[in-house]
Amino acid sequence: MACSCYSVNFMSVSSNPNKPLTSSPLVTSKLSPSYSQIPFSSLNFNQNLSRTQLRKSKNAPNSFVVVSGIKAEPLKVMISGAPASGKGTQCELITKKYDLVHIAAGDLLRAEVAAGTENGRRAKEYMEKGQLVPDEIVVTMVKERLLQPDSQEKGWLLDGYPRSSSQATALKGFGFQPDIFILLEVPEEILVERVVGRRLDPVTGKIYHLKYSPPETEEIAARLTQRFDDTEEKVKLRLLTHNKNVEAVLSMYGDITVRVDGTLSKEDVFTRIDAALRNLLGQRQASIDLKYSKTVVNE
């Protein structure tokens, strides 16, 4: 974080609060002569800036000093959940509200393969053989995406990754540490019911559920298909793998893990996630305010 201190010189102000200023105030930087005169209106006080603190100047009645204008670190979030836990829906809601960069390892793999990159070509060789893509390839893809300017500036939401302690260790080695690890918890019997009842409309690509989200018409119902791995036997095997891996990952992020009941409605699940994220931002803001509220600006 960087603190910027400015002397803000206001022009004469009318006693009538509805009367606009006749000229724009200027900001005089105390830190660098290259910023000697900056229009106050050009300062961008967005949601990433701390509460701006103004102290009235002792020497000039129409002058204030901006004690802090600190850009907070962007949010870094990881979210994990078993198949059919509702993770995809929550990722959409989180990125929509917090404008984070959504990063999913599966999407990165498909994009790299489609683009024909070196990593993509290496990954494709394993995928065509039905083998898992080695960690070193996937970690490299994730690392490169996290280093992109938009991820660095806006913050990121890492979806379903890392999936093992080795992947988590590799990310930590590259300097990527989340602020919070969100875990969606849903009992196995409910997850199995959600998966087995899923159906795909091959025409529109829309996903239905025979119980929770049935097709609108009989015509649509007649053409629905089931994924080959959406069977009870296969989903239980996937859940066994997921549970084993997630416990290993949790051992590294236990102190920042927030467990959320995924059996609730999607709105209620997001309410709980949103509360956790707002609490995190609130604590961060309070820490910044406490640190800089004690700052004394010497004119």
XYZ file of N, CA and C in Angstrom, residues 96-290:
585
model
N -19.818 -11.015 -10.397
C -20.713 -9.928 -10.794
C -20.685 -8.803 -9.767
N -20.701 -9.141 -8.491
C -20.740 -8.097 -7.461
C -19.371 -7.483 -7.202
N -18.322 -8.311 -7.169
C -17.011 -7.822 -6.766
C -16.060 -7.582 -7.938
N -16.513 -7.859 -9.142
C -15.735 -7.582 -10.358
C -14.357 -8.238 -10.308
N -14.315 -9.468 -9.817
C -13.065 -10.208 -9.780
C -12.855 -10.953 -11.101
N -11.618 -11.292 -11.385
C -11.316 -12.092 -12.574
C -11.548 -13.557 -12.223
N -12.485 -14.194 -12.921
C -12.842 -15.592 -12.660
C -11.869 -16.505 -13.408
N -11.182 -17.347 -12.671
C -10.182 -18.236 -13.260
C -10.508 -19.680 -12.907
N -10.772 -20.490 -13.925
C -11.029 -21.918 -13.741
C -10.001 -22.693 -14.540
N -9.340 -23.641 -13.891
C -8.262 -24.381 -14.546
C -8.756 -25.104 -15.794
N -9.962 -25.660 -15.729
C -10.516 -26.367 -16.893
C -10.680 -25.452 -18.090
N -11.163 -24.240 -17.842
C -11.330 -23.267 -18.924
C -9.971 -22.884 -19.514
N -8.971 -22.736 -18.650
C -7.629 -22.394 -19.124
C -7.068 -23.503 -20.008
N -7.272 -24.740 -19.588
C -6.783 -25.873 -20.372
C -7.397 -25.879 -21.765
N -8.718 -25.735 -21.801
C -9.410 -25.760 -23.098
C -8.965 -24.595 -23.982
N -8.774 -23.435 -23.381
C -8.345 -22.261 -24.152
C -6.934 -22.449 -24.700
N -6.042 -23.009 -23.889
C -4.660 -23.222 -24.325
C -4.607 -24.260 -25.450
N -5.423 -25.306 -25.329
C -5.463 -26.335 -26.365
C -5.993 -25.745 -27.672
N -7.066 -24.954 -27.554
C -7.665 -24.337 -28.745
C -6.704 -23.359 -29.413
N -5.902 -22.668 -28.600
C -4.969 -21.678 -29.143
C -3.703 -22.325 -29.689
N -3.488 -23.601 -29.368
C -2.313 -24.300 -29.882
C -1.006 -23.860 -29.264
N -1.050 -23.371 -28.020
C 0.171 -22.945 -27.344
C 1.013 -24.163 -26.958
N 2.229 -23.903 -26.517
C 3.103 -24.999 -26.095
C 2.474 -25.779 -24.942
N 1.960 -25.054 -23.943
C 1.288 -25.724 -22.833
C 0.059 -26.484 -23.318
N -0.659 -25.877 -24.264
C -1.850 -26.519 -24.813
C -1.531 -27.809 -25.539
N -0.450 -27.800 -26.319
C -0.051 -29.001 -27.056
C 0.370 -30.114 -26.094
N 1.093 -29.735 -25.051
C 1.510 -30.728 -24.065
C 0.300 -31.306 -23.336
N -0.646 -30.433 -22.968
C -1.841 -30.885 -22.253
C -2.689 -31.800 -23.135
N -2.791 -31.461 -24.406
C -3.624 -32.234 -25.330
C -3.144 -33.673 -25.449
N -1.840 -33.874 -25.417
C -1.287 -35.220 -25.511
C -1.812 -36.113 -24.387
N -1.876 -35.559 -23.192
C -2.383 -36.332 -22.049
C -3.897 -36.511 -22.144
N -4.605 -35.453 -22.534
C -6.058 -35.507 -22.603
C -6.531 -36.527 -23.636
N -5.836 -36.612 -24.762
C -6.224 -37.560 -25.804
C -6.008 -39.004 -25.376
N -5.113 -39.198 -24.417
C -4.869 -40.546 -23.895
C -5.755 -40.858 -22.697
N -6.598 -39.882 -22.330
C -7.470 -40.079 -21.184
C -6.751 -39.977 -19.861
N -5.585 -39.348 -19.874
C -4.783 -39.205 -18.659
C -4.944 -37.798 -18.070
N -4.674 -37.706 -16.769
C -4.717 -36.393 -16.122
C -3.537 -35.545 -16.589
N -3.806 -34.277 -16.811
C -2.731 -33.356 -17.194
C -1.841 -33.130 -15.973
N -0.528 -33.294 -16.096
C 0.376 -33.125 -14.949
C 0.245 -31.760 -14.293
N 0.460 -31.743 -12.986
C 0.354 -30.513 -12.208
C 1.221 -29.398 -12.777
N 2.437 -29.751 -13.204
C 3.371 -28.717 -13.638
C 2.824 -27.913 -14.806
N 2.032 -28.561 -15.686
C 1.458 -27.859 -16.834
C 0.328 -26.951 -16.391
N -0.571 -27.506 -15.556
C -1.739 -26.736 -15.119
C -1.312 -25.574 -14.226
N -0.373 -25.825 -13.319
C 0.096 -24.767 -12.424
C 0.698 -23.622 -13.220
N 1.434 -23.956 -14.277
C 2.024 -22.912 -15.123
C 0.942 -22.059 -15.772
N -0.110 -22.710 -16.266
C -1.223 -21.971 -16.876
C -1.892 -21.047 -15.869
N -2.150 -21.581 -14.679
C -2.805 -20.781 -13.641
C -1.918 -19.615 -13.226
N -0.628 -19.897 -13.043
C 0.307 -18.844 -12.638
C 0.325 -17.707 -13.659
N 0.421 -18.065 -14.936
C 0.470 -17.041 -15.987
C -0.807 -16.214 -16.022
N -1.960 -16.873 -15.747
C -3.223 -16.119 -15.748
C -3.311 -15.187 -14.536
N -2.818 -15.639 -13.403
C -2.841 -14.806 -12.204
C -1.923 -13.598 -12.328
N -0.917 -13.712 -13.180
C 0.030 -12.613 -13.364
C -0.435 -11.588 -14.389
N -1.530 -11.877 -15.087
C -2.039 -10.926 -16.064
C -2.459 -9.623 -15.375
N -2.337 -8.478 -16.066
C -2.647 -7.182 -15.449
C -4.046 -7.088 -14.843
N -5.062 -7.674 -15.505
C -6.414 -7.554 -14.956
C -6.543 -8.296 -13.632
N -5.886 -9.451 -13.507
C -5.930 -10.192 -12.244
C -5.216 -9.436 -11.141
N -4.094 -8.824 -11.475
C -3.322 -8.074 -10.498
C -4.052 -6.822 -10.032
N -4.765 -6.191 -10.954
C -5.435 -4.931 -10.624
C -6.795 -5.136 -9.962
N -7.586 -6.061 -10.488
C -8.961 -6.238 -10.013
C -9.100 -7.280 -8.919
N -8.125 -8.185 -8.821
C -8.264 -9.303 -7.901
C -8.806 -10.511 -8.646
N -8.772 -11.683 -7.992
C -9.162 -12.891 -8.697
C -9.976 -13.846 -7.840
N -10.746 -14.676 -8.556
C -11.528 -15.757 -7.950
C -11.064 -17.044 -8.614
N -10.330 -17.866 -7.865
C -9.794 -19.114 -8.400
C -10.819 -20.215 -8.129
N -11.358 -20.762 -9.198
C -12.500 -21.674 -9.148
C -12.047 -23.132 -9.159
N -12.245 -23.821 -8.013
C -11.950 -25.243 -7.947
C -10.482 -25.591 -8.043
N -9.641 -24.655 -7.733
C -8.198 -24.881 -7.825
C -7.518 -24.081 -6.720
N -6.545 -24.665 -6.040
C -5.887 -25.945 -6.267
C -6.717 -27.120 -5.780
N -6.461 -28.284 -6.378
C -7.198 -29.497 -6.027
C -6.349 -30.487 -5.245
N -5.120 -30.152 -4.975
C -4.241 -31.041 -4.215
C -3.240 -30.196 -3.449
N -2.623 -30.830 -2.458
C -1.644 -30.095 -1.657
C -0.427 -29.705 -2.488
N -0.094 -30.534 -3.489
C 1.062 -30.203 -4.332
C 0.779 -28.964 -5.179
N -0.455 -28.836 -5.670
C -0.833 -27.656 -6.442
C -0.846 -26.420 -5.549
N -1.378 -26.576 -4.337
C -1.409 -25.456 -3.384
C 0.004 -25.021 -3.015
N 0.884 -25.994 -2.817
C 2.270 -25.692 -2.480
C 2.966 -24.949 -3.619
N 2.685 -25.388 -4.857
C 3.291 -24.733 -6.023
C 2.832 -23.282 -6.126
N 1.533 -23.034 -5.938
C 1.016 -21.666 -5.999
C 1.629 -20.802 -4.905
N 1.748 -21.366 -3.726
C 2.350 -20.613 -2.623
C 3.802 -20.273 -2.940
N 4.491 -21.217 -3.593
C 5.875 -20.984 -3.974
C 6.017 -19.849 -4.972
N 4.974 -19.641 -5.784
C 4.983 -18.538 -6.747
C 4.513 -17.227 -6.114
N 4.128 -17.275 -4.844
C 3.715 -16.065 -4.138
C 2.228 -15.787 -4.172
N 1.415 -16.777 -4.559
C -0.032 -16.579 -4.626
C -0.692 -17.159 -3.379
N -1.206 -16.271 -2.537
C -1.856 -16.663 -1.295
C -3.234 -16.011 -1.240
N -4.300 -16.798 -1.097
C -5.638 -16.201 -1.059
C -5.916 -15.482 0.255
N -6.864 -14.563 0.213
C -7.328 -13.907 1.432
C -8.357 -14.772 2.141
N -9.066 -15.583 1.355
C -10.148 -16.396 1.906
C -10.328 -17.639 1.035
N -10.662 -18.759 1.685
C -10.920 -20.017 0.987
C -12.348 -20.421 1.324
N -13.228 -20.372 0.327
C -14.649 -20.676 0.532
C -14.910 -22.130 0.174
N -15.519 -22.872 1.094
C -15.837 -24.279 0.872
C -17.349 -24.483 0.947
N -17.933 -24.923 -0.161
C -19.361 -25.227 -0.187
C -19.557 -26.669 0.274
N -20.338 -26.846 1.319
C -20.551 -28.170 1.892
C -21.970 -28.669 1.606
N -22.053 -29.845 0.982
C -23.330 -30.471 0.657
C -23.198 -31.964 0.943
N -24.160 -32.570 1.681
C -24.089 -34.003 1.959
C -24.057 -34.836 0.681
N -23.387 -35.981 0.749
C -23.192 -36.813 -0.436
C -24.499 -37.242 -1.076
N -25.502 -37.607 -0.255
C -26.761 -38.084 -0.839
C -27.451 -37.016 -1.676
N -27.323 -35.758 -1.266
C -27.922 -34.659 -2.030
C -27.132 -34.417 -3.309
N -25.802 -34.485 -3.210
C -24.968 -34.305 -4.400
C -25.276 -35.387 -5.439
N -25.420 -36.635 -5.000
C -25.722 -37.735 -5.916
C -27.063 -37.491 -6.595
N -28.048 -37.056 -5.810
C -29.379 -36.781 -6.379
C -29.304 -35.653 -7.408
N -28.532 -34.622 -7.109
C -28.398 -33.496 -8.034
C -27.737 -33.927 -9.340
N -26.702 -34.744 -9.243
C -25.963 -35.147 -10.437
C -26.751 -36.132 -11.289
N -27.303 -37.159 -10.654
C -28.014 -38.204 -11.395
C -29.243 -37.642 -12.113
N -29.837 -36.612 -11.549
C -31.028 -36.033 -12.166
C -30.750 -34.979 -13.220
N -29.481 -34.668 -13.461
C -29.140 -33.641 -14.448
C -29.341 -34.152 -15.864
N -29.820 -33.243 -16.716
C -29.999 -33.568 -18.128
C -29.571 -32.376 -18.972
N -29.045 -32.670 -20.164
C -28.569 -31.638 -21.075
C -29.454 -31.551 -22.299
N -29.814 -30.322 -22.676
C -30.534 -30.103 -23.933
C -29.484 -29.901 -25.021
N -29.303 -30.873 -25.924
C -28.255 -30.771 -26.938
C -28.480 -29.638 -27.935
N -29.690 -29.123 -28.001
C -30.013 -28.049 -28.948
C -29.587 -26.692 -28.393
N -29.947 -26.420 -27.142
C -29.674 -25.108 -26.543
C -28.467 -25.119 -25.614
N -28.050 -26.295 -25.164
C -26.946 -26.380 -24.222
C -27.359 -26.135 -22.791
N -28.644 -25.934 -22.554
C -29.140 -25.652 -21.212
C -29.166 -26.919 -20.374
N -28.840 -26.759 -19.094
C -28.857 -27.881 -18.162
C -30.173 -27.869 -17.385
N -30.835 -29.016 -17.347
C -32.071 -29.169 -16.572
C -31.844 -30.181 -15.465
N -32.805 -30.242 -14.553
C -32.824 -31.298 -13.546
C -34.245 -31.848 -13.492
N -34.352 -33.152 -13.520
C -35.673 -33.777 -13.588
C -36.557 -33.406 -12.408
N -35.947 -33.114 -11.256
C -36.731 -32.780 -10.059
C -36.733 -31.288 -9.768
N -35.552 -30.661 -9.777
C -35.426 -29.273 -9.337
C -35.629 -28.240 -10.445
N -35.356 -28.621 -11.668
C -35.514 -27.678 -12.783
C -35.931 -28.439 -14.039
N -37.169 -28.937 -14.059
C -37.634 -29.768 -15.175
C -37.795 -28.962 -16.469
N -37.737 -29.621 -17.617
C -37.901 -28.926 -18.900
C -39.287 -28.306 -19.028
N -39.362 -27.250 -19.832
C -40.618 -26.500 -19.954
C -41.680 -27.244 -20.759
N -41.247 -28.020 -21.713
C -42.210 -28.704 -22.590
C -41.827 -30.175 -22.762
N -42.780 -30.969 -23.234
C -42.521 -32.386 -23.497
C -41.562 -32.542 -24.673
N -41.606 -31.609 -25.604
C -40.705 -31.659 -26.748
C -39.256 -31.560 -26.288
N -38.985 -30.643 -25.358
C -37.631 -30.494 -24.824
C -37.258 -31.742 -24.029
N -38.213 -32.229 -23.220
C -37.951 -33.402 -22.382
C -37.546 -34.606 -23.216
N -38.133 -34.739 -24.406
C -37.873 -35.906 -25.253
C -36.458 -35.930 -25.821
N -35.835 -34.760 -25.939
C -34.502 -34.713 -26.543
C -33.364 -34.566 -25.522
N -33.681 -34.524 -24.248
C -32.658 -34.375 -23.230
C -31.749 -35.599 -23.157
N -30.492 -35.355 -22.867
C -29.526 -36.441 -22.741
C -28.832 -36.358 -21.386
N -28.224 -37.481 -20.992
C -27.501 -37.539 -19.723
C -26.024 -37.751 -19.993
N -25.176 -36.995 -19.291
C -23.736 -37.176 -19.448
C -23.339 -38.581 -19.028
N -22.360 -39.133 -19.714
C -21.972 -40.512 -19.454
C -21.483 -40.733 -18.027
N -20.945 -39.682 -17.396
C -20.428 -39.844 -16.041
C -21.391 -39.336 -14.973
N -22.634 -39.006 -15.365
C -23.637 -38.558 -14.393
C -24.448 -39.740 -13.879
N -23.757 -40.808 -13.534
C -24.406 -41.971 -12.945
C -24.027 -42.046 -11.477
N -24.820 -42.757 -10.697
C -24.566 -42.826 -9.257
C -23.193 -43.429 -8.959
N -22.831 -44.468 -9.675
C -21.553 -45.123 -9.436
C -20.380 -44.189 -9.710
N -20.445 -43.502 -10.840
C -19.323 -42.644 -11.219
C -19.259 -41.373 -10.386
N -20.421 -40.845 -10.013
C -20.388 -39.623 -9.223
C -19.832 -39.908 -7.832
N -20.091 -41.095 -7.293
C -19.546 -41.440 -5.982
C -18.026 -41.563 -6.038
N -17.509 -42.066 -7.143
C -16.062 -42.139 -7.310
C -15.458 -40.734 -7.396
N -16.139 -39.837 -8.121
C -15.661 -38.456 -8.229
C -15.697 -37.762 -6.873
N -16.738 -38.040 -6.088
C -16.843 -37.429 -4.765
C -15.760 -37.946 -3.830
N -15.430 -39.225 -3.968
C -14.377 -39.804 -3.138
C -13.049 -39.110 -3.419
N -12.758 -38.896 -4.699
C -11.528 -38.199 -5.085
C -11.547 -36.758 -4.598
N -12.686 -36.092 -4.786
C -12.806 -34.693 -4.358
C -12.582 -34.559 -2.863
N -13.233 -35.398 -2.075
C -13.132 -35.298 -0.616
C -11.704 -35.535 -0.134
N -11.025 -36.467 -0.772
C -9.640 -36.750 -0.404
C -8.747 -35.549 -0.700
N -8.937 -34.972 -1.875
C -8.103 -33.844 -2.279
C -8.390 -32.584 -1.480
N -9.675 -32.320 -1.231
C -10.024 -31.066 -0.562
C -9.517 -31.050 0.870
N -9.472 -32.183 1.529
C -8.950 -32.235 2.895
C -7.471 -31.871 2.910
N -6.744 -32.333 1.883
C -5.319 -32.001 1.798
C -5.121 -30.510 1.577
N -5.972 -29.910 0.752
C -5.871 -28.476 0.479
C -6.245 -27.668 1.714
N -7.272 -28.114 2.418
C -7.717 -27.400 3.613
C -6.634 -27.335 4.681
N -5.755 -28.322 4.688
C -4.677 -28.313 5.677
C -3.759 -27.110 5.487
N -3.758 -26.541 4.271
C -2.909 -25.380 3.990
C -3.653 -24.063 4.162
N -4.991 -24.111 4.070
C -5.780 -22.877 4.143
C -6.784 -22.885 5.294
N -6.549 -23.758 6.261
C -7.513 -23.912 7.348
C -7.828 -22.633 8.091
N -6.830 -21.771 8.273
C -7.039 -20.553 9.064
C -7.830 -19.483 8.324
N -8.003 -19.641 7.007
C -8.773 -18.643 6.252
C -9.978 -19.291 5.563
N -10.343 -20.500 5.988
C -11.456 -21.219 5.355
C -12.797 -20.793 5.934
N -13.751 -20.548 5.054
C -15.126 -20.253 5.451
C -16.007 -21.348 4.866
N -16.655 -22.106 5.723
C -17.519 -23.194 5.287
C -18.940 -22.677 5.138
N -19.565 -22.990 3.998
C -20.903 -22.493 3.704
C -21.819 -23.675 3.392
N -23.006 -23.667 3.971
C -23.993 -24.721 3.743
C -24.544 -24.617 2.323
N -24.137 -25.528 1.457
C -24.561 -25.487 0.066
C -25.937 -26.074 -0.199
N -26.638 -26.522 0.852
C -27.992 -27.063 0.649
C -29.034 -25.958 0.636
N -28.633 -24.753 1.015
C -29.558 -23.622 1.029
C -29.834 -23.165 -0.405
N -30.778 -22.261 -0.548
C -31.052 -21.694 -1.865
C -29.826 -20.928 -2.338
N -29.707 -20.746 -3.657
C -28.531 -20.050 -4.180
C -28.437 -18.629 -3.634
N -29.603 -18.001 -3.378
C -29.594 -16.643 -2.825
C -29.048 -16.641 -1.396
N -29.472 -17.630 -0.590
C -29.016 -17.687 0.797
C -27.530 -18.068 0.879
N -27.102 -18.940 -0.027
C -25.683 -19.299 -0.055
C -24.849 -18.056 -0.364
N -25.292 -17.287 -1.346
C -24.531 -16.087 -1.705
C -24.567 -15.050 -0.585
N -25.674 -14.955 0.127
C -25.764 -14.019 1.248
C -24.668 -14.302 2.266
N -24.422 -15.571 2.529
C -23.388 -15.959 3.492
C -21.983 -15.700 2.946
N -21.789 -15.982 1.670
C -20.486 -15.708 1.051
C -20.229 -14.207 1.015
N -21.253 -13.464 0.635
C -21.141 -12.008 0.556
C -20.802 -11.418 1.918
N -21.433 -11.946 2.972
C -21.167 -11.451 4.328
C -19.711 -11.702 4.706
N -19.184 -12.864 4.329
C -17.787 -13.184 4.642
C -16.831 -12.257 3.907
N -17.130 -11.969 2.647
C -16.262 -11.090 1.864
C -16.343 -9.653 2.378
N -17.554 -9.193 2.717
C -17.695 -7.834 3.244
C -17.005 -7.696 4.601
N -17.077 -8.746 5.401
C -16.391 -8.726 6.694
C -14.882 -8.637 6.508
N -14.376 -9.375 5.518
C -12.946 -9.332 5.214
C -12.532 -7.936 4.777
N -13.310 -7.317 3.886
C -13.001 -5.966 3.428
C -13.117 -4.961 4.565
N -14.094 -5.173 5.441
C -14.269 -4.276 6.573
C -13.085 -4.327 7.532
N -12.590 -5.528 7.802
C -11.426 -5.668 8.668
C -10.194 -5.008 8.050
N -10.053 -5.185 6.749
C -8.915 -4.588 6.044
C -8.996 -3.064 6.109
N -10.216 -2.513 5.905
C -10.389 -1.070 5.945
C -10.119 -0.513 7.333
N -10.602 -1.239 8.355
C -10.400 -0.793 9.732
C -8.912 -0.763 10.070
N -8.179 -1.739 9.571
C -6.741 -1.776 9.818
C -6.046 -0.586 9.171
N -6.467 -0.251 7.936
C -5.879 0.896 7.232
C -6.199 2.195 7.960
N -7.466 2.343 8.353
C -7.886 3.572 9.029
C -7.164 3.752 10.361
N -6.994 2.643 11.094
C -6.321 2.723 12.384
C -4.868 3.127 12.211
